[in-house]
PDB file of C-alpha atoms and ligand atoms in Angstrom:
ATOM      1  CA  UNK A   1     163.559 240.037  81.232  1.00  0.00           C
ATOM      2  CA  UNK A   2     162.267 243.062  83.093  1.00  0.00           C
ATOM      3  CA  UNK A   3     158.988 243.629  83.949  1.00  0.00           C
ATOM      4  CA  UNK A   4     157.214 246.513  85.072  1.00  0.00           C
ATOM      5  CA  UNK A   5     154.640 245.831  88.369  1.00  0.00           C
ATOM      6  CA  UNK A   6     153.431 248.668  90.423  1.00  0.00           C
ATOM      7  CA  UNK A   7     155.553 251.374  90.305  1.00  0.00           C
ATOM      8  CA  UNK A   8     159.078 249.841  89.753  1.00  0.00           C
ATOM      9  CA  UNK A   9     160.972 247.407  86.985  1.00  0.00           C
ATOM     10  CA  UNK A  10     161.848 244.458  88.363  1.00  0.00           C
ATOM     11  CA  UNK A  11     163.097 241.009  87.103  1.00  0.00           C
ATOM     12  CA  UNK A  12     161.176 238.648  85.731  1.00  0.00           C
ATOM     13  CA  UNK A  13     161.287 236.455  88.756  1.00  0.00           C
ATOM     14  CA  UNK A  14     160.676 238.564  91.262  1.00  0.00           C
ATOM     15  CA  UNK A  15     157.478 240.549  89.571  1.00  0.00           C
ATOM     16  CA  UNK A  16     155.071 238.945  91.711  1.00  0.00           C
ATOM     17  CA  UNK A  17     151.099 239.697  91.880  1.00  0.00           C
ATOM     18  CA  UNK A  18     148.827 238.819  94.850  1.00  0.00           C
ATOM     19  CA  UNK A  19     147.059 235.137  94.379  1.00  0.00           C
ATOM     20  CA  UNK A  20     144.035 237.244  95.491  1.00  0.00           C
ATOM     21  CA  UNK A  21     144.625 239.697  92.762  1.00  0.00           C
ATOM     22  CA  UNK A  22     141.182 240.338  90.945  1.00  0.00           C
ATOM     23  CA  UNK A  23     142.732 239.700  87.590  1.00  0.00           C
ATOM     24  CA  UNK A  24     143.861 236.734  88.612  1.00  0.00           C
ATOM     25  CA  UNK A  25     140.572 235.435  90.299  1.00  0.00           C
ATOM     26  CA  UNK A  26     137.462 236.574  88.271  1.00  0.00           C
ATOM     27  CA  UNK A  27     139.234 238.206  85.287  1.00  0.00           C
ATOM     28  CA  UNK A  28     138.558 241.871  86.869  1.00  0.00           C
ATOM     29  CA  UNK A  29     140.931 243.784  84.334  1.00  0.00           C
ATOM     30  CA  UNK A  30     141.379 245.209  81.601  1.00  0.00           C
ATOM     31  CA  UNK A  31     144.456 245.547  79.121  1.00  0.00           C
ATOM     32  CA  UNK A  32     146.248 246.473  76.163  1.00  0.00           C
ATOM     33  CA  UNK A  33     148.236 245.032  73.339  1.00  0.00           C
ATOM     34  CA  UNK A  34     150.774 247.211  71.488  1.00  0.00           C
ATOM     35  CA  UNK A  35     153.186 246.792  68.863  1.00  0.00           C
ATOM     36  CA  UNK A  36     156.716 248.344  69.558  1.00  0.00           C
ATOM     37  CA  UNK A  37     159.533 248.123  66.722  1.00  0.00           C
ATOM     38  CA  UNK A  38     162.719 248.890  67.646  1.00  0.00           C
ATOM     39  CA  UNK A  39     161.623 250.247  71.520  1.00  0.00           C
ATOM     40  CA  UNK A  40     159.151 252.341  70.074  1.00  0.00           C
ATOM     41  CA  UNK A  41     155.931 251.971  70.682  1.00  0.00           C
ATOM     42  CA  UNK A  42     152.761 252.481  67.900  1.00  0.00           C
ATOM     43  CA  UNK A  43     149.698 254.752  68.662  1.00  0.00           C
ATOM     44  CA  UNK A  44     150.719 254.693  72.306  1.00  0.00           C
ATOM     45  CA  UNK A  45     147.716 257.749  73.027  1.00  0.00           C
ATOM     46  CA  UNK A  46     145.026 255.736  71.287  1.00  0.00           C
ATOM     47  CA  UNK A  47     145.725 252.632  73.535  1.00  0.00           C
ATOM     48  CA  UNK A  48     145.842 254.882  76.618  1.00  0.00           C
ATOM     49  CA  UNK A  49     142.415 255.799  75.904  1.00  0.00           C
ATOM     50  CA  UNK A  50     140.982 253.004  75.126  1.00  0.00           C
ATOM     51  CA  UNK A  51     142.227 251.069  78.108  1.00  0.00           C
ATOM     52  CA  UNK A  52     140.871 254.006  80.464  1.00  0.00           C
ATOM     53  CA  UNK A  53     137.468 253.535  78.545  1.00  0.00           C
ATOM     54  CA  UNK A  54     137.710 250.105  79.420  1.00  0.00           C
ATOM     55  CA  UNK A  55     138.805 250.448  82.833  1.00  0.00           C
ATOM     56  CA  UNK A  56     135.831 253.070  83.266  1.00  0.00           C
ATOM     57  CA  UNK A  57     133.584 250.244  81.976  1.00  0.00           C
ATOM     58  CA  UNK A  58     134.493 248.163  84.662  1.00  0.00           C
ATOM     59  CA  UNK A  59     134.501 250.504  87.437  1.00  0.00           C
ATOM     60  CA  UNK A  60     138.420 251.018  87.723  1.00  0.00           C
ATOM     61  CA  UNK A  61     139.910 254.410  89.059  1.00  0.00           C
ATOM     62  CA  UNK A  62     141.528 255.722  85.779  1.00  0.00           C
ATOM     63  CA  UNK A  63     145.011 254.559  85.322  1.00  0.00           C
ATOM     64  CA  UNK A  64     147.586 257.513  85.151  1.00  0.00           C
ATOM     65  CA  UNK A  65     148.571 257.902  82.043  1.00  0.00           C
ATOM     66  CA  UNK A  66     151.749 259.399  82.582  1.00  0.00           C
ATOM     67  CA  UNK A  67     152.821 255.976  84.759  1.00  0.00           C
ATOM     68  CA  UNK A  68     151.525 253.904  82.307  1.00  0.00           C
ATOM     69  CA  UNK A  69     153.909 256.167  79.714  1.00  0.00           C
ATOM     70  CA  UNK A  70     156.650 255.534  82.293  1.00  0.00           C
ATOM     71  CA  UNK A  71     155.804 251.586  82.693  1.00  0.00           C
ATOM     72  CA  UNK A  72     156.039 251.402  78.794  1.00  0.00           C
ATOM     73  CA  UNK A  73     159.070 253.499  78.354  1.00  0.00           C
ATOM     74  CA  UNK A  74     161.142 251.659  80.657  1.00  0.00           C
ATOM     75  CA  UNK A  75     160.535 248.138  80.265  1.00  0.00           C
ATOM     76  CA  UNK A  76     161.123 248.983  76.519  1.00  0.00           C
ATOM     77  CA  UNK A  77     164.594 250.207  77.161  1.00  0.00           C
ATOM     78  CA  UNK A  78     165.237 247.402  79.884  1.00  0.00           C
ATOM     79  CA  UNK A  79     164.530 244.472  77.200  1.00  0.00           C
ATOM     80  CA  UNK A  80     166.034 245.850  73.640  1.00  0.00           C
ATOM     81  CA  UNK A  81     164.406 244.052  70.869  1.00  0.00           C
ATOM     82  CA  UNK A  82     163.400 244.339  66.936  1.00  0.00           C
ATOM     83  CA  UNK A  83     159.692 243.714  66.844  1.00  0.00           C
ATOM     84  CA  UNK A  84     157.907 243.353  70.591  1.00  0.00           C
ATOM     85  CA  UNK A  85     154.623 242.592  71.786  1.00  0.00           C
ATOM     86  CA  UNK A  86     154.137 245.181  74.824  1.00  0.00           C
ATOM     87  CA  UNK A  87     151.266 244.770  77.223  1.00  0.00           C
ATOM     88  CA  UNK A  88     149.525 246.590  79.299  1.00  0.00           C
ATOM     89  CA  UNK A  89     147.688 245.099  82.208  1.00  0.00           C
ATOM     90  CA  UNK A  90     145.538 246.797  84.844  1.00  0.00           C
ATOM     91  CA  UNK A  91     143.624 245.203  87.355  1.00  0.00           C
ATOM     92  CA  UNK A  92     141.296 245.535  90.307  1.00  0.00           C
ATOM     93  CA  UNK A  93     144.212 243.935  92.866  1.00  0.00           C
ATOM     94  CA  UNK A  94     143.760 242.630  95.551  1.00  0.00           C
ATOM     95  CA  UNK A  95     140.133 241.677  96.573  1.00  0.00           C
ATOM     96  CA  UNK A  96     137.630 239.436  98.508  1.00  0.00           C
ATOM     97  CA  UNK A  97     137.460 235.340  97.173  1.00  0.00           C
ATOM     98  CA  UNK A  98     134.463 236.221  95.238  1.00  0.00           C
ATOM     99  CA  UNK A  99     132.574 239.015  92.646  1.00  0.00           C
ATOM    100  CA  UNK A 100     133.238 241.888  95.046  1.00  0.00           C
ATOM    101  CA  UNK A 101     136.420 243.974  94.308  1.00  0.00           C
ATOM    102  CA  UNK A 102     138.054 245.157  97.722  1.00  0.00           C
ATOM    103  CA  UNK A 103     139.749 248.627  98.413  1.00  0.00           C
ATOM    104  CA  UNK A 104     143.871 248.251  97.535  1.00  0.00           C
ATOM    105  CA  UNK A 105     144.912 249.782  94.761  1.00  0.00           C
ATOM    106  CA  UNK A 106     145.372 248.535  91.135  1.00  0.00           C
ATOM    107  CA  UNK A 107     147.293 246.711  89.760  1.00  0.00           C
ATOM    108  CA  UNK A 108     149.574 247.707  87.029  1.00  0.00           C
ATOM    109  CA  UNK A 109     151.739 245.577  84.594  1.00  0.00           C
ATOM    110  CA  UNK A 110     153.760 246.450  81.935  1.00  0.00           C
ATOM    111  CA  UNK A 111     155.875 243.360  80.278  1.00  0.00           C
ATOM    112  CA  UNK A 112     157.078 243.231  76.299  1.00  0.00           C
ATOM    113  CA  UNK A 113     157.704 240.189  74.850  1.00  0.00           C
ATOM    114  CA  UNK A 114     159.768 239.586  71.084  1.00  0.00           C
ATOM    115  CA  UNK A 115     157.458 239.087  68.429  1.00  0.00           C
ATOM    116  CA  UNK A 116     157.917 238.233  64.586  1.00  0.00           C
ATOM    117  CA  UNK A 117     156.197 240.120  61.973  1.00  0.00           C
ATOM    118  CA  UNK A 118     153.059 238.346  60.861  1.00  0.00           C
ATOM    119  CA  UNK A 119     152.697 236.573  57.159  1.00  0.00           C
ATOM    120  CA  UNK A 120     151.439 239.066  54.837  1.00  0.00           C
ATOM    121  CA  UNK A 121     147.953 236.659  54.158  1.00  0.00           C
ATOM    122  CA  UNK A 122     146.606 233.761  56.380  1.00  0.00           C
ATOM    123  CA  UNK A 123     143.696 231.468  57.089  1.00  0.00           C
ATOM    124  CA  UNK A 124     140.466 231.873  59.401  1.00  0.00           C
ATOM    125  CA  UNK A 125     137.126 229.656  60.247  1.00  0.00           C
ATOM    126  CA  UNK A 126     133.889 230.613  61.582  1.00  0.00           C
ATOM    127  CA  UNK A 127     133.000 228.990  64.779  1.00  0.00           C
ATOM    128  CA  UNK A 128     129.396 228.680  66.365  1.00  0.00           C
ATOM    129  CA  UNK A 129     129.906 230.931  69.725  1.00  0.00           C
ATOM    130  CA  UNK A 130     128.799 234.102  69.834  1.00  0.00           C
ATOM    131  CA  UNK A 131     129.750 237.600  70.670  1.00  0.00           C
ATOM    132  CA  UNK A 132     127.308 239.099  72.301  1.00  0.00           C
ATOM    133  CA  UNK A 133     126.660 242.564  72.293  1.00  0.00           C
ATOM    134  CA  UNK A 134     124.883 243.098  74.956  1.00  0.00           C
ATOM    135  CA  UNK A 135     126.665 242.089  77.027  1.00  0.00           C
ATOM    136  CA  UNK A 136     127.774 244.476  80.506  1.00  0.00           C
ATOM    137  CA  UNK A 137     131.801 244.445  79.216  1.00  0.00           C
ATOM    138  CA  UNK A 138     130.786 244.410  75.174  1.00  0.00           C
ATOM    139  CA  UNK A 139     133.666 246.675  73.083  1.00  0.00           C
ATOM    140  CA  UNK A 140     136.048 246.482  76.525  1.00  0.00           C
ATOM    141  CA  UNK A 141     139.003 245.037  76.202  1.00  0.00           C
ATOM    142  CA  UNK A 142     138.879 243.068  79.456  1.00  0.00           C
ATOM    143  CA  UNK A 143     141.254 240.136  80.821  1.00  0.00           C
ATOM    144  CA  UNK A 144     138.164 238.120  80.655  1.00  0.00           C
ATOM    145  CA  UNK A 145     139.320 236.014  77.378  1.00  0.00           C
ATOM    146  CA  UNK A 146     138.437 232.557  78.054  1.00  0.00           C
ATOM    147  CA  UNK A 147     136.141 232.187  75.190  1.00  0.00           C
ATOM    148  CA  UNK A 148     139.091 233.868  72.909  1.00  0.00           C
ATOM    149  CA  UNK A 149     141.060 231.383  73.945  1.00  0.00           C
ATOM    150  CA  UNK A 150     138.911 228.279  73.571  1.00  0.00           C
ATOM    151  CA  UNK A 151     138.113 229.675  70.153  1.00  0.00           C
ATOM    152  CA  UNK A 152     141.215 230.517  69.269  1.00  0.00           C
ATOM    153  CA  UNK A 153     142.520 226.999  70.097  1.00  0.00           C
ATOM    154  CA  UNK A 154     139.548 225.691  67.826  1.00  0.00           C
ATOM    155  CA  UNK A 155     141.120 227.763  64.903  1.00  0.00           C
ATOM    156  CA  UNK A 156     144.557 226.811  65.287  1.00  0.00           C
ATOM    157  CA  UNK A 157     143.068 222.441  65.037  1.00  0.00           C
ATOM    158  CA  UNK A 158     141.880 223.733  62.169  1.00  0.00           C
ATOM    159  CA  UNK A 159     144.880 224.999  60.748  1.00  0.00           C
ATOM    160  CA  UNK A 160     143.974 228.523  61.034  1.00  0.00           C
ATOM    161  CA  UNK A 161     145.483 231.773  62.819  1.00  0.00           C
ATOM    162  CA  UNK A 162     142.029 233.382  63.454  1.00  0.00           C
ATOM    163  CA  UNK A 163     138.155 232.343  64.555  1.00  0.00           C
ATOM    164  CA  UNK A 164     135.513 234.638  63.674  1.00  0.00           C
ATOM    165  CA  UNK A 165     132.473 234.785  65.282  1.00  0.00           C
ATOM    166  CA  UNK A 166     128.967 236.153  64.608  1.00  0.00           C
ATOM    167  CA  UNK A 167     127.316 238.149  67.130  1.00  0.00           C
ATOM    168  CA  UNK A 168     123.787 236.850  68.569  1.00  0.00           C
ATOM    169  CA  UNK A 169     121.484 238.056  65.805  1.00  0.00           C
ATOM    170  CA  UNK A 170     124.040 236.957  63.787  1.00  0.00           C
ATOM    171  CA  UNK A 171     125.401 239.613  62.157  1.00  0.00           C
ATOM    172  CA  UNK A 172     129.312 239.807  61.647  1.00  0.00           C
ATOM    173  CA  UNK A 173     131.083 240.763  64.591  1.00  0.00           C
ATOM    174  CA  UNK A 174     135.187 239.907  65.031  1.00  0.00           C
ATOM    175  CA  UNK A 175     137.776 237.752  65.377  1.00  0.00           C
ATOM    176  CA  UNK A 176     139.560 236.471  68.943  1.00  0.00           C
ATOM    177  CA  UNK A 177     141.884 238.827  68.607  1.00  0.00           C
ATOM    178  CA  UNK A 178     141.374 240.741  65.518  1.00  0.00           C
ATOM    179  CA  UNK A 179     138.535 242.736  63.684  1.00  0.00           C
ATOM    180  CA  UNK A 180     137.267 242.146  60.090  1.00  0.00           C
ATOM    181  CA  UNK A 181     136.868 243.432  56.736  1.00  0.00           C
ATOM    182  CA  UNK A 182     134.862 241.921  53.625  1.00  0.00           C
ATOM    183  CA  UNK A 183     135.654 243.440  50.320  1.00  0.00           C
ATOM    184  CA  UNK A 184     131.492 243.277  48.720  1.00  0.00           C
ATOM    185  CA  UNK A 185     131.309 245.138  45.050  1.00  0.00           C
ATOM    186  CA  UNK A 186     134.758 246.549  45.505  1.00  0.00           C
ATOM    187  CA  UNK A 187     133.964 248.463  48.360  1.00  0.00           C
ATOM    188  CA  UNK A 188     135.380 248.157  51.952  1.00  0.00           C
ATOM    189  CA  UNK A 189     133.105 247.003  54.931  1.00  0.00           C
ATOM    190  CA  UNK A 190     133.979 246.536  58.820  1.00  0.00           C
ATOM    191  CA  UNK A 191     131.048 245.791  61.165  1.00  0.00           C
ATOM    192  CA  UNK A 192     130.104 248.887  63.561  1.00  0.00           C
ATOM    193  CA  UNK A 193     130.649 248.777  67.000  1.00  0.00           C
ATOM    194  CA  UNK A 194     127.494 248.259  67.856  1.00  0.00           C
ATOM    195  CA  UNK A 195     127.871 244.767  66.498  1.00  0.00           C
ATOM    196  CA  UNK A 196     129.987 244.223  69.906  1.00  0.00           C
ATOM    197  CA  UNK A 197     133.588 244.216  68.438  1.00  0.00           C
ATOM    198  CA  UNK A 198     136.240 245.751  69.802  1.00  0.00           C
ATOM    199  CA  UNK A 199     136.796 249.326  68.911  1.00  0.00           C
ATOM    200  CA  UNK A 200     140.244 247.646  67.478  1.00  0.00           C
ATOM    201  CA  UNK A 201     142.917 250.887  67.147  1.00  0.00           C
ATOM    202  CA  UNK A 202     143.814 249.521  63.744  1.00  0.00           C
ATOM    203  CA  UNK A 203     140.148 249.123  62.316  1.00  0.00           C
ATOM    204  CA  UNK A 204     139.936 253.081  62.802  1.00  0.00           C
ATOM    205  CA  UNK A 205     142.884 253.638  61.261  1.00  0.00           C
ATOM    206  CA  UNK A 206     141.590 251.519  58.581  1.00  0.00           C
ATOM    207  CA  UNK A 207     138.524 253.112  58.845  1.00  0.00           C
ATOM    208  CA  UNK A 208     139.819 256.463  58.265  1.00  0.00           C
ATOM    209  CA  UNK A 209     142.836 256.389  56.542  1.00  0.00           C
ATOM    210  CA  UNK A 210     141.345 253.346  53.725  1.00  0.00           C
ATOM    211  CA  UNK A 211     138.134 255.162  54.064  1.00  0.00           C
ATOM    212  CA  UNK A 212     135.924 251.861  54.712  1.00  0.00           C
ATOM    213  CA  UNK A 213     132.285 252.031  55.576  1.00  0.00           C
ATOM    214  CA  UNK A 214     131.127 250.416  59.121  1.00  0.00           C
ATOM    215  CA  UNK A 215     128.220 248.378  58.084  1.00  0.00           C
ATOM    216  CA  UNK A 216     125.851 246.260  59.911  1.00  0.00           C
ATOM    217  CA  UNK A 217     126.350 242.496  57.750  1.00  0.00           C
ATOM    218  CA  UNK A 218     125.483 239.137  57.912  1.00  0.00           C
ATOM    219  CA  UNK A 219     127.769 236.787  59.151  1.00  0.00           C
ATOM    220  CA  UNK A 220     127.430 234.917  55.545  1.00  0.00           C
ATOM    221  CA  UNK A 221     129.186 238.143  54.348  1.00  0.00           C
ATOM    222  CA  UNK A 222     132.177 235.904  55.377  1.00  0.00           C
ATOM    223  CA  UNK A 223     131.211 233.743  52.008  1.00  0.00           C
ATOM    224  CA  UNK A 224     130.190 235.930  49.542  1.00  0.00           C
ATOM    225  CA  UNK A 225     133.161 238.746  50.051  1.00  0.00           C
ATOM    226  CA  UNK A 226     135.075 238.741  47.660  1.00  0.00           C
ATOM    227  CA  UNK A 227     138.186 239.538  49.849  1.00  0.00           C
ATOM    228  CA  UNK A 228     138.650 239.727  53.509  1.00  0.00           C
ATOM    229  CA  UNK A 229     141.456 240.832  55.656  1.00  0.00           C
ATOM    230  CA  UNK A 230     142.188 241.002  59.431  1.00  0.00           C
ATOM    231  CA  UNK A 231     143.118 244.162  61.598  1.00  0.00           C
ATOM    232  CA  UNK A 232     144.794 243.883  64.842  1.00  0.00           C
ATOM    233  CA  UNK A 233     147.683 245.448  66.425  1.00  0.00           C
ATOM    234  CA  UNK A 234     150.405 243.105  65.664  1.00  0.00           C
ATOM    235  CA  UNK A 235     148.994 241.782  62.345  1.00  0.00           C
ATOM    236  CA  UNK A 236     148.278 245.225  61.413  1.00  0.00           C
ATOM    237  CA  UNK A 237     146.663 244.899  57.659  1.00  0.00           C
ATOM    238  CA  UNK A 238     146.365 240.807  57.110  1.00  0.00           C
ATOM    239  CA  UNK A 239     144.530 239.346  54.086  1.00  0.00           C
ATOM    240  CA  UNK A 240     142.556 236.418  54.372  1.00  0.00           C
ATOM    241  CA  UNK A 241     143.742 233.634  51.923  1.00  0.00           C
ATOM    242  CA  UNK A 242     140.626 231.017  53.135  1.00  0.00           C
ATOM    243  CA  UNK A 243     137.204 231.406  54.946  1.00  0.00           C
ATOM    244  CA  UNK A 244     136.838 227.488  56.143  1.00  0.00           C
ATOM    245  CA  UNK A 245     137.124 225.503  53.138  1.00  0.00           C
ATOM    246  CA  UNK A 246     136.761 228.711  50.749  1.00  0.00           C
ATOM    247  CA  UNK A 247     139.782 230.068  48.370  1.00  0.00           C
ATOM    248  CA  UNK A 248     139.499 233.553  48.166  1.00  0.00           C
ATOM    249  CA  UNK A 249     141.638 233.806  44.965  1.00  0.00           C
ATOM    250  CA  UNK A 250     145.197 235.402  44.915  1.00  0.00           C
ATOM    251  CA  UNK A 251     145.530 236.984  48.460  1.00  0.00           C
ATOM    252  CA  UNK A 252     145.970 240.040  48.705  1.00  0.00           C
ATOM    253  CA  UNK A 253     143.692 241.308  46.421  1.00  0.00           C
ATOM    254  CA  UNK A 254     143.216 244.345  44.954  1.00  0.00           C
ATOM    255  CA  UNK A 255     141.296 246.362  48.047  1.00  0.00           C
ATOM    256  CA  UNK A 256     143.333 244.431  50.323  1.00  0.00           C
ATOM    257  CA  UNK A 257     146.842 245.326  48.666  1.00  0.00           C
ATOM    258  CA  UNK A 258     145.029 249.030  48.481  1.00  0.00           C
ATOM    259  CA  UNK A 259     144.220 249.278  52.382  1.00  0.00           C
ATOM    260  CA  UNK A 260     148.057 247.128  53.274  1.00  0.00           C
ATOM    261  CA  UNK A 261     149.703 250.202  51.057  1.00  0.00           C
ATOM    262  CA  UNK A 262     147.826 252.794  53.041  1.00  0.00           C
ATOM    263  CA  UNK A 263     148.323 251.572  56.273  1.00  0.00           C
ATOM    264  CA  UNK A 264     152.150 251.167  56.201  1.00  0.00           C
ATOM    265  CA  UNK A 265     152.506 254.475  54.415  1.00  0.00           C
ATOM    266  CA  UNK A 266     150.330 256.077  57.039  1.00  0.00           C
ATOM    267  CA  UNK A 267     151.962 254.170  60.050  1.00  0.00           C
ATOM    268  CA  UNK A 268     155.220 254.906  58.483  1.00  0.00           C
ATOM    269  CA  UNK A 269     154.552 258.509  58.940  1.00  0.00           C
ATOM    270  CA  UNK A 270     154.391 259.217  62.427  1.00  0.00           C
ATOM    271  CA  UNK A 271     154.253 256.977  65.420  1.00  0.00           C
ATOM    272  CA  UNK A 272     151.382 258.512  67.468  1.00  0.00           C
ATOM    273  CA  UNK A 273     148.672 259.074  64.548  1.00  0.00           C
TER     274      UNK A 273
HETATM  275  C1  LIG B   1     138.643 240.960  70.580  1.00  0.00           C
HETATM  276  C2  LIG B   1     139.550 241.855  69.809  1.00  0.00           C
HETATM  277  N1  LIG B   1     139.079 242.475  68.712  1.00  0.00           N
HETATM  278  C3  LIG B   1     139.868 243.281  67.972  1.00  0.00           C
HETATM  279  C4  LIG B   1     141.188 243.497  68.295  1.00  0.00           C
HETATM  280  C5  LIG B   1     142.058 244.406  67.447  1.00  0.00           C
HETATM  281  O1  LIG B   1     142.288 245.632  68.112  1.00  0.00           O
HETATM  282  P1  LIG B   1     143.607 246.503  67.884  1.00  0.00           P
HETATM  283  O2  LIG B   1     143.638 246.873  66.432  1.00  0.00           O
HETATM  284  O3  LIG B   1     143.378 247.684  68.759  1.00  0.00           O
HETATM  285  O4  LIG B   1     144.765 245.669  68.274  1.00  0.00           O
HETATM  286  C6  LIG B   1     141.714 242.892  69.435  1.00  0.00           C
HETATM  287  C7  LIG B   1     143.106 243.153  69.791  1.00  0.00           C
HETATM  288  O5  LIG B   1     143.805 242.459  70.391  1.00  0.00           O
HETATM  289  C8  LIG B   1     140.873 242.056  70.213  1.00  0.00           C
HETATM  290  O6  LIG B   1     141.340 241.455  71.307  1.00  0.00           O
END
């Protein structure tokens, strides 16, 4: 495995960050997740943007986007493989033990990792911690994902792939690592941003491509859809079979199978869209 770390590909074992790396101490950093079939990476210029957005919420410098094009590029053709998980990370490096960052330079990380294609449906639960969106990172994708992971964890006891969570006026917000639709009188809905999800790349695909309406719901949405599917990256369009203890019928349904057909025709057409 090679793995791209400031400025050069190097092997595995030898990619080495600081202990005092920001990322690494208070979660100072920000990232991306990509899917790349066959080497190639999808909507590589959306991700770009968003993680400078992000790193501009934080107070990074920019990262360059032509290095992180290199990074990409080459640690795609060092490590051949069918379906990856590529990931960009970009940090504050190396800083004081503590909340202040110090001077060096970033820290950039580029690493893929083989992936299998998702099931087409799957289950999720609602758990009781909340997004909240006002909160000074809300909508950046920062390395900060504790509570993702505790969450997550809770969903997988419950032998589920995905926790969603409400926001704190609890209103429908996202999942750990995915955003959500709700099928509600045959129409598409996706919470707006200003719930304090992630502006998720595929959700505005979905958004624009499936044409679904962002709308400000309640979290009990979740019950009364009458479908629901995921959006993320690597599951790209993924219908929700069960909410908790809730069948929602034959998964996917109608909408769902409507929105799944769009997407891969879309995707299918062109790689940066
Ligand atoms: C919290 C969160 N919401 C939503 C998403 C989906 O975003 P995207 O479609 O850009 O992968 C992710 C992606 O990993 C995420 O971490």
């Amino acid at each position: 495995m090679r793995i791209w770390l400031d400025g050069a590909l190097r092997d595995v074992d030898d990619a080495r960050v600081s202990v005092f790396d920001h990322g690494l101490t208070v979660g100072d950093g920000v990232f991306e997740t990509l899917k790349a079939e066959g080497g190639r990476p999808f909507a590589l210029t959306r991700h770009l943007d968003r993680l400078t957005r992000s790193a501009r919420g934080l107070g990074l410098p920019d990262p360059d986007h032509d290095e992180v094009r290199r990074a990409c590029a080459a640690v795609l053709e060092a490590n051949p493989m069918p379906f990856g998980r590529l990931r960009v990370t970009y940090t504050g490096g190396v800083s004081p033990l503590g909340s202040d960052r110090g001077d060096g330079a970033p820290t950039l990380i580029a690493a893929v990792a083989q992936s299998t294609r998702r099931p087409d449906t799957t289950s999720v639960v609602t758990v009781d911690w909340v997004r909240n969106e006002r909160s000074a990172v809300a909508g950046l994708k920062t390395t900060s994902y504790a509570e993702n992971v505790v969450a997550l964890a809770a969903a997988h006891r419950a032998h589920a792939s995905e926790a969603l969570l409400a926001n704190t006026l609890g209103r429908l917000c996202e999942g750990t690592g995915s955003n959500v639709f709700v099928v509600l009188g045959g129409e598409l809905h996706t919470p707006p941003l200003a719930s304090g999800c992630l502006a998720g790349i595929t959700r505005a695909l979905v958004v624009e491509w499936a044409g679904a309406k962002e709308t400000d719901l309640p979290f009990e949405a979740l019950q009364q859809a009458e479908e629901v599917f995921l959006t993320s990256s690597l599951r790209d369009v993924q219908a929700v079979l069960r909410v908790d203890g809730r069948e929602l019928g034959a998964a996917p349904g109608p909408a769902t199978a409507e929105a799944m057909r769009i997407f891969e025709a879309k995707a299918g057409a062109g790689l940066d869209p």
